[in-house]
Amino acid sequence: QAPLVESGGGSVQAGGSLTLSCAASGSAFSRYTLAWFRQVPGKERDFVAAVSRGTTSYKNSMKDRLTISRENTRNTVTLQMSSLKSEDTAVYYCAAFDGACTATSCRDRRLYSYWGQGTQVTVSS
């Protein structure tokens, strides 16, 4: 099992940067695919980024503004976001599953068995 706890959300001005972190408990962390999704009220949870055993995947419209990285020795995954826009305002969720995926399949939220509670990101213009 890989309970996930996010941190790093908050409020930022448009154009600013924010780094989200997710800490996982449990063993065999390196086997897991880790990802970030986001959700706004009334809409589906939307893929943002994923890292899977060396493969990374990004939401197309955000890929120039994102960096996802993992530290297997610390069981953490981080998401660096830059040039934030008001439309990036959402609750961001960390997700994980035990396995690998391709840059395309990693985007499917149905793969993910574990989810964090979410962290709010608010971007003001």
JSON list of C-alpha atoms in Angstrom, two decimals:
[
{"chain": "A", "resi": 1, "resn": "GLN", "atom": "CA", "xyz": [0.00, 0.00, 0.00]},
{"chain": "A", "resi": 2, "resn": "ALA", "atom": "CA", "xyz": [1.22, 3.49, -0.73]},
{"chain": "A", "resi": 3, "resn": "PRO", "atom": "CA", "xyz": [-0.66, 6.13, 1.25]},
{"chain": "A", "resi": 4, "resn": "LEU", "atom": "CA", "xyz": [0.13, 9.46, -0.26]},
{"chain": "A", "resi": 5, "resn": "VAL", "atom": "CA", "xyz": [0.37, 12.88, 1.37]},
{"chain": "A", "resi": 6, "resn": "GLU", "atom": "CA", "xyz": [0.66, 16.04, -0.70]},
{"chain": "A", "resi": 7, "resn": "SER", "atom": "CA", "xyz": [2.17, 19.32, 0.37]},
{"chain": "A", "resi": 8, "resn": "GLY", "atom": "CA", "xyz": [3.23, 22.61, -1.17]},
{"chain": "A", "resi": 9, "resn": "GLY", "atom": "CA", "xyz": [-0.07, 24.01, -2.39]},
{"chain": "A", "resi": 10, "resn": "GLY", "atom": "CA", "xyz": [-1.08, 27.57, -1.74]},
{"chain": "A", "resi": 11, "resn": "SER", "atom": "CA", "xyz": [-1.76, 30.91, -3.36]},
{"chain": "A", "resi": 12, "resn": "VAL", "atom": "CA", "xyz": [0.47, 32.51, -5.95]},
{"chain": "A", "resi": 13, "resn": "GLN", "atom": "CA", "xyz": [0.29, 35.39, -8.38]},
{"chain": "A", "resi": 14, "resn": "ALA", "atom": "CA", "xyz": [-0.06, 34.69, -12.08]},
{"chain": "A", "resi": 15, "resn": "GLY", "atom": "CA", "xyz": [3.35, 34.18, -13.60]},
{"chain": "A", "resi": 16, "resn": "GLY", "atom": "CA", "xyz": [4.73, 32.73, -10.41]},
{"chain": "A", "resi": 17, "resn": "SER", "atom": "CA", "xyz": [6.00, 29.25, -9.57]},
{"chain": "A", "resi": 18, "resn": "LEU", "atom": "CA", "xyz": [5.05, 26.55, -7.14]},
{"chain": "A", "resi": 19, "resn": "THR", "atom": "CA", "xyz": [6.43, 23.16, -6.21]},
{"chain": "A", "resi": 20, "resn": "LEU", "atom": "CA", "xyz": [4.17, 20.39, -5.00]},
{"chain": "A", "resi": 21, "resn": "SER", "atom": "CA", "xyz": [5.49, 17.39, -3.12]},
{"chain": "A", "resi": 22, "resn": "CYS", "atom": "CA", "xyz": [4.04, 14.00, -2.41]},
{"chain": "A", "resi": 23, "resn": "ALA", "atom": "CA", "xyz": [5.35, 11.60, 0.19]},
{"chain": "A", "resi": 24, "resn": "ALA", "atom": "CA", "xyz": [4.51, 7.93, -0.02]},
{"chain": "A", "resi": 25, "resn": "SER", "atom": "CA", "xyz": [4.74, 5.26, 2.63]},
{"chain": "A", "resi": 26, "resn": "GLY", "atom": "CA", "xyz": [5.26, 1.59, 2.04]},
{"chain": "A", "resi": 27, "resn": "SER", "atom": "CA", "xyz": [7.93, -0.46, 0.35]},
{"chain": "A", "resi": 28, "resn": "ALA", "atom": "CA", "xyz": [9.08, -0.97, -3.22]},
{"chain": "A", "resi": 29, "resn": "PHE", "atom": "CA", "xyz": [8.45, 2.66, -4.07]},
{"chain": "A", "resi": 30, "resn": "SER", "atom": "CA", "xyz": [10.66, 2.44, -7.15]},
{"chain": "A", "resi": 31, "resn": "ARG", "atom": "CA", "xyz": [8.16, 0.02, -8.77]},
{"chain": "A", "resi": 32, "resn": "TYR", "atom": "CA", "xyz": [5.38, 2.56, -8.66]},
{"chain": "A", "resi": 33, "resn": "THR", "atom": "CA", "xyz": [4.25, 4.98, -11.27]},
{"chain": "A", "resi": 34, "resn": "LEU", "atom": "CA", "xyz": [3.61, 8.37, -9.67]},
{"chain": "A", "resi": 35, "resn": "ALA", "atom": "CA", "xyz": [1.43, 11.06, -11.13]},
{"chain": "A", "resi": 36, "resn": "TRP", "atom": "CA", "xyz": [-0.31, 14.35, -10.53]},
{"chain": "A", "resi": 37, "resn": "PHE", "atom": "CA", "xyz": [-3.88, 15.11, -11.49]},
{"chain": "A", "resi": 38, "resn": "ARG", "atom": "CA", "xyz": [-5.98, 18.17, -10.85]},
{"chain": "A", "resi": 39, "resn": "GLN", "atom": "CA", "xyz": [-9.64, 18.89, -10.47]},
{"chain": "A", "resi": 40, "resn": "VAL", "atom": "CA", "xyz": [-11.88, 21.92, -10.42]},
{"chain": "A", "resi": 41, "resn": "PRO", "atom": "CA", "xyz": [-15.47, 21.80, -9.12]},
{"chain": "A", "resi": 42, "resn": "GLY", "atom": "CA", "xyz": [-17.88, 20.25, -11.57]},
{"chain": "A", "resi": 43, "resn": "LYS", "atom": "CA", "xyz": [-15.21, 18.78, -13.81]},
{"chain": "A", "resi": 44, "resn": "GLU", "atom": "CA", "xyz": [-13.41, 15.46, -14.07]},
{"chain": "A", "resi": 45, "resn": "ARG", "atom": "CA", "xyz": [-10.04, 14.88, -12.56]},
{"chain": "A", "resi": 46, "resn": "ASP", "atom": "CA", "xyz": [-7.52, 15.79, -15.24]},
{"chain": "A", "resi": 47, "resn": "PHE", "atom": "CA", "xyz": [-4.03, 14.43, -15.88]},
{"chain": "A", "resi": 48, "resn": "VAL", "atom": "CA", "xyz": [-1.09, 16.78, -15.29]},
{"chain": "A", "resi": 49, "resn": "ALA", "atom": "CA", "xyz": [2.13, 14.75, -15.18]},
{"chain": "A", "resi": 50, "resn": "ALA", "atom": "CA", "xyz": [3.52, 11.30, -14.47]},
{"chain": "A", "resi": 51, "resn": "VAL", "atom": "CA", "xyz": [6.83, 9.53, -13.97]},
{"chain": "A", "resi": 52, "resn": "SER", "atom": "CA", "xyz": [7.14, 5.81, -14.52]},
{"chain": "A", "resi": 53, "resn": "ARG", "atom": "CA", "xyz": [10.49, 4.04, -14.24]},
{"chain": "A", "resi": 54, "resn": "GLY", "atom": "CA", "xyz": [12.30, 6.66, -16.28]},
{"chain": "A", "resi": 55, "resn": "THR", "atom": "CA", "xyz": [9.43, 7.66, -18.53]},
{"chain": "A", "resi": 56, "resn": "THR", "atom": "CA", "xyz": [7.82, 11.04, -17.99]},
{"chain": "A", "resi": 57, "resn": "SER", "atom": "CA", "xyz": [4.59, 12.32, -19.39]},
{"chain": "A", "resi": 58, "resn": "TYR", "atom": "CA", "xyz": [3.03, 15.78, -19.29]},
{"chain": "A", "resi": 59, "resn": "LYS", "atom": "CA", "xyz": [-0.27, 17.39, -20.08]},
{"chain": "A", "resi": 60, "resn": "ASN", "atom": "CA", "xyz": [0.30, 18.75, -23.55]},
{"chain": "A", "resi": 61, "resn": "SER", "atom": "CA", "xyz": [-0.90, 22.26, -22.82]},
{"chain": "A", "resi": 62, "resn": "MET", "atom": "CA", "xyz": [1.37, 22.55, -19.78]},
{"chain": "A", "resi": 63, "resn": "LYS", "atom": "CA", "xyz": [4.47, 20.59, -20.72]},
{"chain": "A", "resi": 64, "resn": "ASP", "atom": "CA", "xyz": [6.69, 23.65, -21.13]},
{"chain": "A", "resi": 65, "resn": "ARG", "atom": "CA", "xyz": [5.84, 24.75, -17.59]},
{"chain": "A", "resi": 66, "resn": "LEU", "atom": "CA", "xyz": [6.16, 21.49, -15.68]},
{"chain": "A", "resi": 67, "resn": "THR", "atom": "CA", "xyz": [8.88, 19.26, -14.30]},
{"chain": "A", "resi": 68, "resn": "ILE", "atom": "CA", "xyz": [8.09, 16.05, -12.46]},
{"chain": "A", "resi": 69, "resn": "SER", "atom": "CA", "xyz": [10.79, 14.22, -10.57]},
{"chain": "A", "resi": 70, "resn": "ARG", "atom": "CA", "xyz": [11.05, 11.42, -8.05]},
{"chain": "A", "resi": 71, "resn": "GLU", "atom": "CA", "xyz": [13.46, 10.55, -5.29]},
{"chain": "A", "resi": 72, "resn": "ASN", "atom": "CA", "xyz": [13.19, 6.83, -4.65]},
{"chain": "A", "resi": 73, "resn": "THR", "atom": "CA", "xyz": [15.41, 6.91, -1.56]},
{"chain": "A", "resi": 74, "resn": "ARG", "atom": "CA", "xyz": [12.98, 9.34, 0.06]},
{"chain": "A", "resi": 75, "resn": "ASN", "atom": "CA", "xyz": [9.74, 7.95, -1.39]},
{"chain": "A", "resi": 76, "resn": "THR", "atom": "CA", "xyz": [8.83, 11.35, -2.77]},
{"chain": "A", "resi": 77, "resn": "VAL", "atom": "CA", "xyz": [7.69, 12.84, -6.04]},
{"chain": "A", "resi": 78, "resn": "THR", "atom": "CA", "xyz": [7.65, 16.54, -6.79]},
{"chain": "A", "resi": 79, "resn": "LEU", "atom": "CA", "xyz": [5.97, 18.69, -9.41]},
{"chain": "A", "resi": 80, "resn": "GLN", "atom": "CA", "xyz": [7.52, 22.00, -10.29]},
{"chain": "A", "resi": 81, "resn": "MET", "atom": "CA", "xyz": [5.14, 24.41, -11.99]},
{"chain": "A", "resi": 82, "resn": "SER", "atom": "CA", "xyz": [6.16, 27.72, -13.49]},
{"chain": "A", "resi": 83, "resn": "SER", "atom": "CA", "xyz": [4.49, 30.62, -15.30]},
{"chain": "A", "resi": 84, "resn": "LEU", "atom": "CA", "xyz": [1.28, 29.78, -13.50]},
{"chain": "A", "resi": 85, "resn": "LYS", "atom": "CA", "xyz": [-2.02, 31.02, -14.89]},
{"chain": "A", "resi": 86, "resn": "SER", "atom": "CA", "xyz": [-5.38, 31.59, -13.27]},
{"chain": "A", "resi": 87, "resn": "GLU", "atom": "CA", "xyz": [-6.72, 28.55, -15.12]},
{"chain": "A", "resi": 88, "resn": "ASP", "atom": "CA", "xyz": [-4.21, 26.40, -13.22]},
{"chain": "A", "resi": 89, "resn": "THR", "atom": "CA", "xyz": [-6.29, 26.96, -10.09]},
{"chain": "A", "resi": 90, "resn": "ALA", "atom": "CA", "xyz": [-7.45, 23.55, -8.90]},
{"chain": "A", "resi": 91, "resn": "VAL", "atom": "CA", "xyz": [-7.02, 20.88, -6.28]},
{"chain": "A", "resi": 92, "resn": "TYR", "atom": "CA", "xyz": [-3.95, 18.86, -7.20]},
{"chain": "A", "resi": 93, "resn": "TYR", "atom": "CA", "xyz": [-3.85, 15.18, -6.36]},
{"chain": "A", "resi": 94, "resn": "CYS", "atom": "CA", "xyz": [-0.93, 12.80, -6.15]},
{"chain": "A", "resi": 95, "resn": "ALA", "atom": "CA", "xyz": [-1.63, 9.30, -7.45]},
{"chain": "A", "resi": 96, "resn": "ALA", "atom": "CA", "xyz": [0.23, 6.02, -7.69]},
{"chain": "A", "resi": 97, "resn": "PHE", "atom": "CA", "xyz": [-0.03, 2.46, -8.88]},
{"chain": "A", "resi": 98, "resn": "ASP", "atom": "CA", "xyz": [2.27, -0.53, -8.71]},
{"chain": "A", "resi": 99, "resn": "GLY", "atom": "CA", "xyz": [3.47, -0.90, -12.28]},
{"chain": "A", "resi": 100, "resn": "ALA", "atom": "CA", "xyz": [4.70, 0.90, -15.37]},
{"chain": "A", "resi": 101, "resn": "CYS", "atom": "CA", "xyz": [2.99, 2.73, -18.19]},
{"chain": "A", "resi": 102, "resn": "THR", "atom": "CA", "xyz": [3.84, 4.51, -21.39]},
{"chain": "A", "resi": 103, "resn": "ALA", "atom": "CA", "xyz": [3.79, 8.25, -21.87]},
{"chain": "A", "resi": 104, "resn": "THR", "atom": "CA", "xyz": [0.29, 7.86, -23.27]},
{"chain": "A", "resi": 105, "resn": "SER", "atom": "CA", "xyz": [-1.23, 5.27, -20.95]},
{"chain": "A", "resi": 106, "resn": "CYS", "atom": "CA", "xyz": [0.10, 7.04, -17.86]},
{"chain": "A", "resi": 107, "resn": "ARG", "atom": "CA", "xyz": [-2.57, 9.68, -18.47]},
{"chain": "A", "resi": 108, "resn": "ASP", "atom": "CA", "xyz": [-5.42, 7.30, -17.70]},
{"chain": "A", "resi": 109, "resn": "ARG", "atom": "CA", "xyz": [-6.59, 7.92, -14.16]},
{"chain": "A", "resi": 110, "resn": "ARG", "atom": "CA", "xyz": [-8.18, 4.46, -14.04]},
{"chain": "A", "resi": 111, "resn": "LEU", "atom": "CA", "xyz": [-4.70, 2.94, -13.69]},
{"chain": "A", "resi": 112, "resn": "TYR", "atom": "CA", "xyz": [-4.11, 4.56, -10.33]},
{"chain": "A", "resi": 113, "resn": "SER", "atom": "CA", "xyz": [-4.92, 2.64, -7.18]},
{"chain": "A", "resi": 114, "resn": "TYR", "atom": "CA", "xyz": [-3.79, 5.17, -4.61]},
{"chain": "A", "resi": 115, "resn": "TRP", "atom": "CA", "xyz": [-4.70, 8.80, -4.23]},
{"chain": "A", "resi": 116, "resn": "GLY", "atom": "CA", "xyz": [-3.77, 11.54, -1.84]},
{"chain": "A", "resi": 117, "resn": "GLN", "atom": "CA", "xyz": [-6.22, 13.92, -0.23]},
{"chain": "A", "resi": 118, "resn": "GLY", "atom": "CA", "xyz": [-5.29, 16.78, -2.56]},
{"chain": "A", "resi": 119, "resn": "THR", "atom": "CA", "xyz": [-3.73, 20.18, -2.12]},
{"chain": "A", "resi": 120, "resn": "GLN", "atom": "CA", "xyz": [-5.29, 23.45, -3.25]},
{"chain": "A", "resi": 121, "resn": "VAL", "atom": "CA", "xyz": [-3.44, 25.65, -5.73]},
{"chain": "A", "resi": 122, "resn": "THR", "atom": "CA", "xyz": [-4.89, 29.11, -6.29]},
{"chain": "A", "resi": 123, "resn": "VAL", "atom": "CA", "xyz": [-3.45, 31.42, -8.93]},
{"chain": "A", "resi": 124, "resn": "SER", "atom": "CA", "xyz": [-4.63, 35.00, -8.84]},
{"chain": "A", "resi": 125, "resn": "SER", "atom": "CA", "xyz": [-4.35, 37.37, -11.77]}
]
